[in-house]
Coordinates of C-alpha atoms in Angstrom, one line a residue:
M1 CA -29.0 79.6 -79.7
G2 CA -28.9 81.4 -83.0
D3 CA -27.3 84.5 -81.5
T4 CA -24.6 82.7 -79.4
P5 CA -21.0 83.6 -80.1
Y6 CA -20.1 79.9 -79.9
Q7 CA -20.6 79.1 -83.5
E8 CA -18.2 77.7 -86.1
D9 CA -17.8 81.1 -87.9
S10 CA -17.0 82.8 -84.6
V11 CA -14.4 80.2 -83.8
L12 CA -12.7 80.5 -87.2
V13 CA -12.6 84.3 -86.9
A14 CA -11.2 84.2 -83.3
Y15 CA -8.4 81.7 -84.0
G16 CA -6.7 84.2 -86.3
Y17 CA -6.0 86.6 -83.5
H18 CA -6.5 84.6 -80.3
P19 CA -5.9 80.8 -80.7
D20 CA -6.4 79.9 -77.0
R21 CA -9.7 81.8 -77.0
A22 CA -10.7 80.0 -80.2
I23 CA -10.2 76.6 -78.4
V24 CA -12.4 77.6 -75.5
M25 CA -15.1 78.8 -78.0
L26 CA -14.8 75.5 -79.9
D27 CA -15.3 73.4 -76.8
S28 CA -18.3 75.5 -75.9
A29 CA -19.8 75.2 -79.4
L30 CA -19.3 71.4 -79.2
L31 CA -20.9 71.2 -75.7
L32 CA -23.9 73.3 -76.9
G33 CA -24.4 71.1 -79.9
N34 CA -23.7 73.9 -82.4
I35 CA -21.1 71.8 -84.2
N36 CA -20.6 68.1 -84.7
E37 CA -17.7 66.0 -83.4
Y38 CA -16.1 65.5 -86.8
R39 CA -16.2 69.2 -87.7
A40 CA -14.9 70.2 -84.2
Q41 CA -11.9 67.9 -84.6
F42 CA -11.1 69.4 -88.0
I43 CA -11.3 73.0 -86.6
R44 CA -9.2 72.0 -83.6
A45 CA -6.5 70.7 -85.9
K46 CA -6.7 73.9 -87.9
I47 CA -6.1 76.0 -84.8
Y48 CA -3.3 73.7 -83.6
S49 CA -1.7 73.9 -87.1
K50 CA -1.2 77.7 -86.6
S51 CA 0.5 77.3 -83.3
L52 CA 4.3 77.8 -82.9
L53 CA 4.4 75.0 -80.3
K54 CA 5.7 71.7 -81.7
Q55 CA 3.4 69.8 -79.4
R56 CA 0.3 71.4 -80.8
Q57 CA 1.6 71.0 -84.4
D58 CA 2.1 67.3 -83.8
S59 CA -1.4 67.1 -82.3
A60 CA -2.8 68.7 -85.5
I61 CA -1.1 66.1 -87.7
L62 CA -2.3 63.3 -85.4
I63 CA -5.9 64.5 -85.5
C64 CA -5.8 64.9 -89.3
E65 CA -4.4 61.4 -89.8
Q66 CA -7.3 60.0 -87.7
L67 CA -9.8 62.1 -89.7
L68 CA -8.5 60.6 -92.9
Q69 CA -9.7 57.2 -91.6
H70 CA -13.1 58.6 -90.6
D71 CA -16.1 56.7 -92.2
S72 CA -17.5 60.0 -93.6
V73 CA -14.1 60.9 -95.2
I74 CA -13.0 57.7 -96.9
N75 CA -15.5 58.1 -99.7
A76 CA -15.6 61.9 -99.7
P77 CA -12.7 63.3 -101.9
H78 CA -13.6 66.9 -101.0
D79 CA -13.1 66.3 -97.3
Q80 CA -9.9 64.4 -98.0
E81 CA -8.6 67.4 -99.9
N82 CA -9.4 69.7 -96.9
I83 CA -7.6 67.4 -94.5
L84 CA -4.6 67.0 -96.7
D85 CA -4.5 70.8 -97.1
L86 CA -4.3 71.1 -93.4
L87 CA -1.6 68.4 -93.1
M88 CA 0.4 70.3 -95.8
V89 CA 0.1 73.6 -93.8
T90 CA 1.1 72.0 -90.6
S91 CA 4.1 70.2 -92.2
R92 CA 5.2 73.5 -93.7
T93 CA 4.9 75.2 -90.3
K94 CA 7.0 72.4 -88.7
T95 CA 9.5 72.6 -91.7
D96 CA 8.8 68.9 -92.1
F97 CA 9.4 68.8 -95.8
E98 CA 9.2 65.1 -96.1
G99 CA 5.7 65.1 -94.6
Y100 CA 4.8 68.1 -96.8
V101 CA 5.7 66.4 -100.1
K102 CA 4.0 63.2 -98.9
W103 CA 0.7 64.9 -98.2
A104 CA 0.9 67.2 -101.2
T105 CA 1.5 64.2 -103.5
Q106 CA -1.5 62.4 -102.0
K107 CA -3.7 65.5 -102.6
A108 CA -2.5 65.9 -106.2
E109 CA -3.5 62.3 -106.9
V110 CA -6.9 62.8 -105.3
C111 CA -7.5 65.9 -107.4
R112 CA -6.3 64.1 -110.6
L113 CA -8.7 61.2 -110.0
Q114 CA -11.6 63.6 -109.4
G115 CA -10.8 65.7 -112.6
E116 CA -10.1 68.8 -110.5
E117 CA -7.5 70.4 -112.8
T118 CA -7.3 73.7 -111.0
E119 CA -6.7 72.2 -107.6
Q120 CA -4.2 69.7 -109.0
W121 CA -2.1 72.5 -110.5
R122 CA -2.4 74.5 -107.3
T123 CA -0.9 71.5 -105.4
E124 CA 1.7 70.9 -108.1
A125 CA 3.0 74.4 -107.4
E126 CA 3.2 73.5 -103.7
I127 CA 5.3 70.4 -104.5
G128 CA 7.5 72.4 -106.8
M129 CA 8.3 74.9 -104.0
V130 CA 9.4 72.1 -101.6
M131 CA 11.4 70.3 -104.3
A132 CA 13.3 73.6 -104.9
H133 CA 13.9 73.8 -101.1
L134 CA 15.2 70.2 -101.0
G135 CA 17.9 70.7 -103.5
Q136 CA 16.1 70.4 -106.8
P137 CA 15.7 74.1 -107.7
E138 CA 15.5 73.7 -111.5
E139 CA 13.0 70.8 -111.3
G140 CA 11.0 72.6 -108.6
M141 CA 10.9 75.9 -110.4
A142 CA 9.9 74.2 -113.7
K143 CA 7.0 72.6 -111.9
I144 CA 5.9 76.0 -110.5
D145 CA 6.2 77.7 -113.8
E146 CA 4.1 75.1 -115.5
A147 CA 1.4 75.5 -112.9
I148 CA 1.5 79.3 -113.4
R149 CA 1.2 78.8 -117.1
Q150 CA -1.8 76.4 -116.8
L151 CA -3.6 78.7 -114.3
D152 CA -2.9 82.1 -116.0
E153 CA -6.3 83.0 -117.3
S154 CA -9.2 85.1 -116.0
G155 CA -12.9 84.2 -115.8
S156 CA -12.8 82.0 -112.7
I157 CA -12.4 83.0 -109.0
D158 CA -11.0 79.5 -108.2
R159 CA -8.4 79.7 -111.0
M160 CA -7.5 83.2 -110.0
D161 CA -6.9 82.0 -106.5
A162 CA -4.8 79.1 -107.6
F163 CA -2.8 81.3 -109.9
I164 CA -2.1 83.7 -107.0
I165 CA -1.0 80.8 -104.8
A166 CA 1.3 79.4 -107.5
V167 CA 2.9 82.8 -108.0
K168 CA 3.4 83.2 -104.2
R169 CA 5.1 79.8 -104.1
K170 CA 7.5 81.0 -106.8
I171 CA 8.1 84.2 -104.8
T172 CA 9.0 82.0 -101.8
V173 CA 11.6 80.1 -103.8
L174 CA 13.1 83.3 -105.3
N175 CA 13.4 84.9 -101.8
E176 CA 15.2 81.8 -100.5
Q177 CA 17.6 82.0 -103.5
G178 CA 18.1 85.8 -102.9
R179 CA 16.6 86.7 -106.4
Y180 CA 14.7 89.6 -105.0
A181 CA 14.5 91.6 -108.3
E182 CA 12.5 88.8 -109.9
V183 CA 9.9 88.9 -107.1
I184 CA 8.8 92.4 -108.0
P185 CA 7.1 91.6 -111.4
L186 CA 5.5 88.5 -109.9
A187 CA 4.0 90.4 -107.0
Q188 CA 2.7 93.0 -109.4
R189 CA 1.0 90.3 -111.5
I190 CA -0.9 89.4 -108.3
L191 CA -2.1 93.0 -107.9
H192 CA -3.0 93.3 -111.6
R193 CA -5.1 90.1 -111.4
L194 CA -6.9 91.3 -108.3
D195 CA -7.6 94.7 -109.9
H196 CA -9.0 92.9 -113.0
Y197 CA -11.3 90.8 -110.8
E198 CA -12.6 93.9 -108.9
Q199 CA -13.3 95.7 -112.2
H200 CA -14.9 92.7 -113.9
A201 CA -16.3 90.7 -111.0
M202 CA -19.4 89.8 -113.0
D203 CA -17.3 88.0 -115.6
Y204 CA -15.8 85.6 -113.0
A205 CA -17.4 82.3 -112.2
E206 CA -18.3 82.0 -108.5
D207 CA -16.5 78.7 -108.1
S208 CA -13.9 79.3 -105.4
Y209 CA -14.0 77.0 -102.4
R210 CA -12.4 79.8 -100.4
L211 CA -15.5 82.0 -101.0
S212 CA -18.3 79.5 -101.6
W213 CA -19.2 79.4 -97.9
S214 CA -20.4 83.0 -98.0
D215 CA -22.3 85.5 -100.2
K216 CA -21.4 88.5 -98.0
P217 CA -19.5 91.2 -99.9
T218 CA -17.4 91.7 -96.7
D219 CA -16.1 88.2 -96.9
R220 CA -15.0 88.7 -100.5
D221 CA -13.5 92.0 -99.6
R222 CA -11.6 90.3 -96.8
Y223 CA -10.2 87.8 -99.3
I224 CA -9.1 90.6 -101.7
D225 CA -7.6 92.5 -98.8
F226 CA -5.6 89.4 -97.7
S227 CA -4.2 88.7 -101.2
R228 CA -3.4 92.4 -102.0
A229 CA -1.8 92.8 -98.6
Q230 CA 0.5 89.8 -99.1
A231 CA 1.4 91.1 -102.6
N232 CA 2.4 94.5 -101.1
G233 CA 4.3 92.6 -98.4
F234 CA 6.3 90.8 -101.0
L235 CA 6.9 94.1 -102.9
A236 CA 8.0 95.8 -99.7
G237 CA 10.5 93.0 -99.0
A238 CA 11.8 92.9 -102.5
Y239 CA 12.3 96.6 -102.8
A240 CA 14.0 96.8 -99.4
M241 CA 16.4 94.0 -100.4
T242 CA 17.2 95.7 -103.7
G243 CA 17.9 99.0 -102.1
D244 CA 14.8 100.9 -103.2
A245 CA 13.8 102.2 -99.7
A246 CA 11.2 104.7 -101.0
Q247 CA 9.2 102.1 -102.9
A248 CA 9.6 99.6 -100.0
R249 CA 8.1 102.1 -97.5
E250 CA 5.3 102.9 -99.9
C251 CA 4.4 99.2 -100.2
L252 CA 4.8 98.7 -96.5
S253 CA 2.4 101.6 -95.8
R254 CA -0.2 100.0 -98.0
F255 CA 0.4 96.7 -96.2
D256 CA -0.1 98.4 -92.8
Q257 CA -3.3 100.0 -94.0
S258 CA -4.9 96.6 -94.9
G259 CA -7.1 94.6 -92.6
Y260 CA -4.8 91.6 -92.9
G261 CA -1.7 93.7 -92.1
H262 CA -2.6 93.9 -88.4
S263 CA -2.8 90.1 -87.9
F264 CA 0.0 88.2 -86.2
S265 CA 0.8 86.1 -89.3
A266 CA 1.1 89.4 -91.3
R267 CA 3.5 90.9 -88.8
R268 CA 5.7 87.8 -89.1
M269 CA 5.7 88.1 -92.8
I270 CA 6.9 91.7 -92.9
I271 CA 9.8 91.3 -90.5
P272 CA 12.5 90.9 -93.3
A273 CA 11.3 94.1 -94.9
Q274 CA 11.4 95.9 -91.5
M275 CA 14.9 94.7 -90.8
A276 CA 16.1 95.7 -94.2
L277 CA 14.6 99.2 -93.8
G278 CA 16.2 99.6 -90.3
M279 CA 12.8 99.4 -88.5
Y280 CA 14.3 97.4 -85.8
D281 CA 12.0 98.2 -83.0
E282 CA 8.9 97.2 -85.0
A283 CA 10.6 94.0 -86.0
M284 CA 11.6 93.1 -82.5
V285 CA 8.0 93.6 -81.2
T286 CA 6.8 90.9 -83.5
S287 CA 9.9 88.7 -82.7
D288 CA 9.2 89.0 -79.0
E289 CA 5.6 87.8 -79.6
I290 CA 6.9 84.9 -81.6
V291 CA 9.3 83.9 -78.8
R292 CA 6.5 84.2 -76.2
R293 CA 4.3 81.9 -78.2
M294 CA 7.1 79.4 -78.7
G295 CA 7.6 78.9 -75.0
S296 CA 10.3 76.4 -74.5
D297 CA 10.2 75.0 -78.0
T298 CA 13.0 76.9 -79.6
I299 CA 14.8 74.3 -81.6
N300 CA 13.4 75.4 -85.0
D301 CA 14.1 77.6 -88.0
D302 CA 11.9 80.5 -86.7
Y303 CA 14.0 80.9 -83.6
A304 CA 17.2 80.7 -85.6
V305 CA 16.1 83.6 -87.7
I306 CA 15.1 85.6 -84.6
L307 CA 18.6 85.1 -83.1
R308 CA 20.1 86.3 -86.3
D309 CA 17.8 89.4 -86.5
R310 CA 18.5 90.2 -82.8
A311 CA 22.2 90.0 -83.5
I312 CA 21.8 92.5 -86.4
V313 CA 19.8 94.8 -84.2
A314 CA 22.3 94.6 -81.4
R315 CA 25.2 95.4 -83.7
A316 CA 23.3 98.3 -85.2
K317 CA 22.8 99.7 -81.7
G318 CA 26.5 99.3 -80.8
H319 CA 26.0 96.3 -78.5
V320 CA 28.9 94.4 -80.0
A321 CA 29.3 91.7 -77.2
E322 CA 25.5 91.0 -77.3
A323 CA 25.6 90.8 -81.1
Y324 CA 28.6 88.3 -81.0
N325 CA 26.8 86.1 -78.4
L326 CA 23.6 86.1 -80.4
M327 CA 25.4 85.2 -83.7
N328 CA 27.2 82.3 -81.9
R329 CA 23.8 81.0 -80.7
H330 CA 22.4 81.4 -84.2
A331 CA 25.3 79.5 -85.7
N332 CA 25.0 76.6 -83.2
L333 CA 21.3 76.3 -83.7
A334 CA 21.6 76.5 -87.5
K335 CA 24.2 73.6 -87.4
V336 CA 21.8 71.5 -85.2
L337 CA 19.0 72.1 -87.6
S338 CA 21.1 71.4 -90.7
D339 CA 22.4 68.1 -89.2
S340 CA 18.8 67.1 -88.4
L341 CA 17.6 67.9 -91.9
H342 CA 20.4 65.9 -93.5
A343 CA 19.8 63.0 -91.2
S344 CA 16.1 62.9 -92.1
E345 CA 14.7 61.1 -95.1
A346 CA 13.4 64.3 -96.7
H347 CA 15.9 64.3 -99.6
D348 CA 15.4 60.6 -100.3
Y349 CA 11.6 61.2 -100.3
A350 CA 12.0 64.0 -102.8
A351 CA 14.2 61.9 -105.0
R352 CA 11.7 59.0 -104.8
Y353 CA 9.0 61.5 -105.8
H354 CA 11.0 62.7 -108.8
A355 CA 11.7 59.1 -109.9
Q356 CA 8.0 58.2 -109.5
E357 CA 7.1 61.3 -111.5
Q358 CA 9.4 60.2 -114.4
E359 CA 8.0 56.7 -114.2
L360 CA 4.5 58.0 -114.4
K361 CA 5.4 60.0 -117.5
I362 CA 6.8 56.9 -119.1
R363 CA 3.7 54.9 -118.3
E364 CA 1.5 57.7 -119.6
T365 CA 3.4 57.6 -122.9
E366 CA 3.1 53.8 -123.1
S367 CA -0.6 54.0 -122.2
A368 CA -1.2 56.6 -125.0
S369 CA 0.5 54.3 -127.5
R370 CA -1.6 51.4 -126.5
I371 CA -4.7 53.4 -126.6
K372 CA -3.8 54.6 -130.1
S373 CA -3.3 51.0 -131.3
I374 CA -6.6 49.9 -129.7
I375 CA -8.4 52.8 -131.4
I376 CA -7.0 51.9 -134.8
C377 CA -8.0 48.2 -134.3
V378 CA -11.5 49.2 -133.2
I379 CA -11.9 51.5 -136.3
V380 CA -10.8 48.7 -138.6
L381 CA -13.1 46.2 -136.9
L382 CA -16.1 48.6 -137.0
F383 CA -15.4 49.2 -140.7
M384 CA -15.4 45.4 -141.4
I385 CA -18.6 45.0 -139.4
A386 CA -20.2 47.8 -141.4
V387 CA -19.2 46.2 -144.7
V388 CA -20.6 42.8 -143.6
F389 CA -23.8 44.4 -142.2
S390 CA -24.3 46.4 -145.4
F391 CA -24.0 43.2 -147.5
Y392 CA -26.2 41.3 -145.2
Y393 CA -28.8 44.1 -145.2
R394 CA -28.9 44.3 -149.0
R395 CA -29.2 40.6 -149.3
Q396 CA -32.0 40.4 -146.8
R397 CA -33.9 43.1 -148.6
Q398 CA -33.5 41.3 -151.9
I399 CA -34.8 38.0 -150.3
I400 CA -37.7 39.8 -148.7
S401 CA -38.5 41.5 -152.0
E402 CA -38.4 38.3 -154.0
K403 CA -40.6 36.6 -151.3
N404 CA -43.1 39.4 -151.4
H405 CA -43.4 39.3 -155.2
A406 CA -44.0 35.6 -155.1
L407 CA -46.7 36.0 -152.4
V408 CA -48.4 38.7 -154.4
R409 CA -48.4 36.6 -157.5
M410 CA -49.8 33.7 -155.5
I411 CA -52.5 36.0 -153.9
N412 CA -53.6 37.4 -157.2
G413 CA -53.8 34.0 -158.8
T414 CA -55.4 32.1 -156.0
P415 CA -58.9 32.7 -154.6
L416 CA -59.4 32.9 -150.8
V417 CA -59.7 29.4 -149.6
T418 CA -61.9 28.6 -146.6
P419 CA -61.8 25.3 -144.6
A420 CA -65.2 24.4 -146.2
D421 CA -63.7 24.5 -149.7
E422 CA -61.1 22.0 -148.6
A423 CA -63.6 19.6 -147.1
E424 CA -64.1 16.4 -149.0
E425 CA -67.4 15.8 -150.8
P426 CA -69.5 13.0 -149.2
D427 CA -69.2 9.6 -150.9
E428 CA -72.9 9.1 -151.0
V429 CA -76.1 10.9 -150.2
G430 CA -77.8 9.8 -147.0
E431 CA -81.4 9.2 -146.5
S432 CA -83.9 11.5 -148.3
G433 CA -84.8 13.3 -145.0
E434 CA -81.1 14.2 -144.4
L435 CA -80.7 15.4 -148.0
E436 CA -83.7 17.7 -147.7
E437 CA -82.5 19.1 -144.5
S438 CA -79.0 19.7 -146.0
E439 CA -80.6 21.5 -149.0
T440 CA -82.7 23.6 -146.6
N441 CA -79.6 24.5 -144.6
S442 CA -77.6 25.3 -147.8
A443 CA -80.4 27.6 -149.0
L444 CA -80.5 29.4 -145.6
F445 CA -76.7 29.8 -145.5
D446 CA -76.7 31.1 -149.1
T447 CA -79.4 33.6 -148.1
I448 CA -77.4 34.8 -145.1
D449 CA -74.1 34.9 -147.0
T450 CA -75.6 36.8 -149.9
A451 CA -77.2 39.4 -147.6
I452 CA -73.9 39.9 -145.7
R453 CA -72.0 40.4 -148.9
M454 CA -74.6 42.3 -151.1
E455 CA -75.8 44.6 -148.3
H456 CA -72.3 45.2 -147.1
L457 CA -73.2 44.1 -143.6
Y458 CA -69.5 43.1 -143.1
A459 CA -68.6 46.8 -143.4
N460 CA -70.1 47.4 -140.0
A461 CA -67.1 47.1 -137.6
S462 CA -69.5 46.3 -134.7
L463 CA -71.4 43.4 -136.5
Q464 CA -72.1 40.6 -134.0
R465 CA -73.3 37.1 -134.3
Q466 CA -76.6 38.0 -132.5
D467 CA -77.3 40.7 -135.2
I468 CA -77.5 37.9 -137.9
C469 CA -79.6 35.6 -135.6
T470 CA -82.1 38.4 -134.9
R471 CA -82.5 39.4 -138.6
F472 CA -83.0 35.8 -139.9
R473 CA -84.9 34.6 -136.8
I474 CA -82.6 31.8 -136.0
T475 CA -80.8 30.7 -132.9
R476 CA -77.1 31.0 -132.2
H477 CA -77.0 27.2 -132.3
T478 CA -78.4 27.1 -135.8
L479 CA -76.0 29.7 -137.0
N480 CA -73.1 27.9 -135.5
N481 CA -74.2 24.7 -137.3
L482 CA -74.5 26.5 -140.6
L483 CA -71.0 27.9 -140.2
A484 CA -69.6 24.6 -139.3
Q485 CA -71.2 22.9 -142.3
H486 CA -70.4 25.5 -144.9
V487 CA -67.3 27.2 -143.6
G488 CA -65.7 24.5 -141.6
S489 CA -65.7 26.4 -138.3
S490 CA -68.3 27.9 -136.0
S491 CA -66.2 31.0 -135.5
F492 CA -68.4 33.9 -136.7
P493 CA -65.6 36.5 -136.4
Q494 CA -63.4 34.4 -138.6
Y495 CA -66.1 34.0 -141.2
I496 CA -66.8 37.7 -141.3
N497 CA -63.0 38.5 -141.5
N498 CA -62.6 36.2 -144.4
I499 CA -65.4 38.1 -146.3
R500 CA -63.8 41.4 -145.4
M501 CA -60.4 40.1 -146.7
E502 CA -62.0 39.0 -150.0
E503 CA -63.5 42.4 -150.4
A504 CA -60.3 44.3 -149.5
L505 CA -58.0 42.4 -151.8
P506 CA -59.3 43.8 -155.1
M507 CA -59.5 47.3 -153.6
L508 CA -55.8 47.1 -152.7
R509 CA -55.0 45.8 -156.2
D510 CA -57.2 47.9 -158.4
N511 CA -58.0 51.1 -156.5
T512 CA -54.5 52.4 -155.8
S513 CA -55.8 55.9 -155.1
M514 CA -57.6 54.7 -152.1
T515 CA -55.6 54.7 -148.9
I516 CA -55.0 51.5 -146.9
T517 CA -56.7 53.1 -143.9
A518 CA -59.8 54.0 -146.0
I519 CA -59.9 50.4 -147.4
A520 CA -59.7 49.0 -143.9
T521 CA -62.6 51.2 -142.7
A522 CA -64.6 50.4 -145.9
V523 CA -64.6 46.6 -145.1
G524 CA -65.2 46.9 -141.4
F525 CA -61.6 46.6 -140.0
T526 CA -59.7 49.0 -137.9
P527 CA -56.3 49.9 -139.6
A528 CA -54.3 47.9 -137.0
N529 CA -56.6 44.9 -137.2
F530 CA -56.6 45.0 -141.0
R531 CA -52.8 44.9 -141.1
E532 CA -52.7 42.0 -138.6
Q533 CA -55.3 39.9 -140.4
F534 CA -53.8 40.6 -143.8
K535 CA -50.3 39.6 -142.6
R536 CA -51.7 36.5 -141.0
Q537 CA -53.6 35.5 -144.1
Y538 CA -51.1 36.3 -146.8
G539 CA -47.7 36.6 -145.1
V540 CA -47.2 40.2 -146.1
T541 CA -48.7 43.5 -144.9
P542 CA -51.1 45.5 -147.1
Q543 CA -48.4 48.1 -147.8
E544 CA -45.9 45.4 -148.8
Y545 CA -48.6 43.8 -151.1
R546 CA -49.1 47.1 -152.9
L547 CA -45.4 47.8 -153.3
N548 CA -44.9 44.5 -154.9
L549 CA -47.8 44.5 -157.4

């Protein structure tokens, strides 16, 4: 099914010019398994959000609200942002400003928690536009201007896109206020930023969610075409409203030459410029298409604008009675819409949002003050801990040094004591046979001990009990008895280690040019074992012993 037209990309392309066809393709893609249920619902809501039918717009909002509760979305901030974006678009299409501010506020909070600064400022610009529309023009414009200031730097496609959107939101507010001359430099800033991107594309980070889904140059060209066409559309409208017909027609020509300029949404955008330039027939073609798509749902701002435009056209063509009738219908519909707006909670919600924003700033100031106090306390505490630790560390080193010096003095003044040396002398000599045997054993032990010491047998790290038994032709039992009688223990390794320690001690003390590793090897220890045995025997390491001589 790789070549089937019923794929997500095909649906998304189709919905821009034929929404009903896109729905059919979407259902087919879902049936064929080319798209999952969650994604299909999201795209369905996206298609419905572009509809002029109130019923479909309501369906889009209902679907999005359900998707926000979906298991895969609850812990997925990126998906939450996409759905909230769609809710914002749909609310704007419905002119539901209360809903728009609600969803935009939620999205800004999600972005803030995720550290998505660019997207947060993009959304703040959206909120500023609605605040201006709801009767707070200064606060709203200040919010948009701050977003533009924060986003006005090159080097990132995502930041460039957010900057363009923030500028477009300001243009929307200026158009609503009739400040058309101020639109011109803003639209030109959009064109300059797009030109800079095209000339220095390699210097821009590829981080835009609008372009991240595709590496095709044609997709990027489509994005540039869309943004540049809208900027030319803004310029065409502004020049037309300020009386510069030549410039307006030139911008309108560039708009018409763009790929985006032929779409339905583009034709809707350019109607005010066409009306101002007297291009009534072109404007009415698009208006007729809008009315056709609305069906019976004509209680909205779009239809009110169409009635006004048709009245202007009728009057321009000399149809006075028709123009009068259309203007009356426009006035009546405008009153109905105005009453509905004032009866809604939109203004209250905007006021609550403004109050919450002020409260948030106060909390941030208080929080910053608390954090500063905590930081100062932590610094003072750390300083005190450092002083105490420094004193404790110096005192401990002094204690250890004194202890080591005492141990060294004791080691140098006290010969190595074995358990045999500590054994008590017998009170009396036994029978003559036992005495003779004892003397014989003593002579044998002395012979063995002398050989081990004088011939440096102890220096052999692999010396074993059996090696001594073989050399002196005695049994292991006999050797064990000799060790028990003369050393106090039958442990041959301990006996040999004691000899090694006796030999190592004067080397450490008198031969300071010889390394500890060399001394360990010379007496039959490994360096690690020598350190362990020395520490166990004397309470200090060989290194500490030397340092405290």
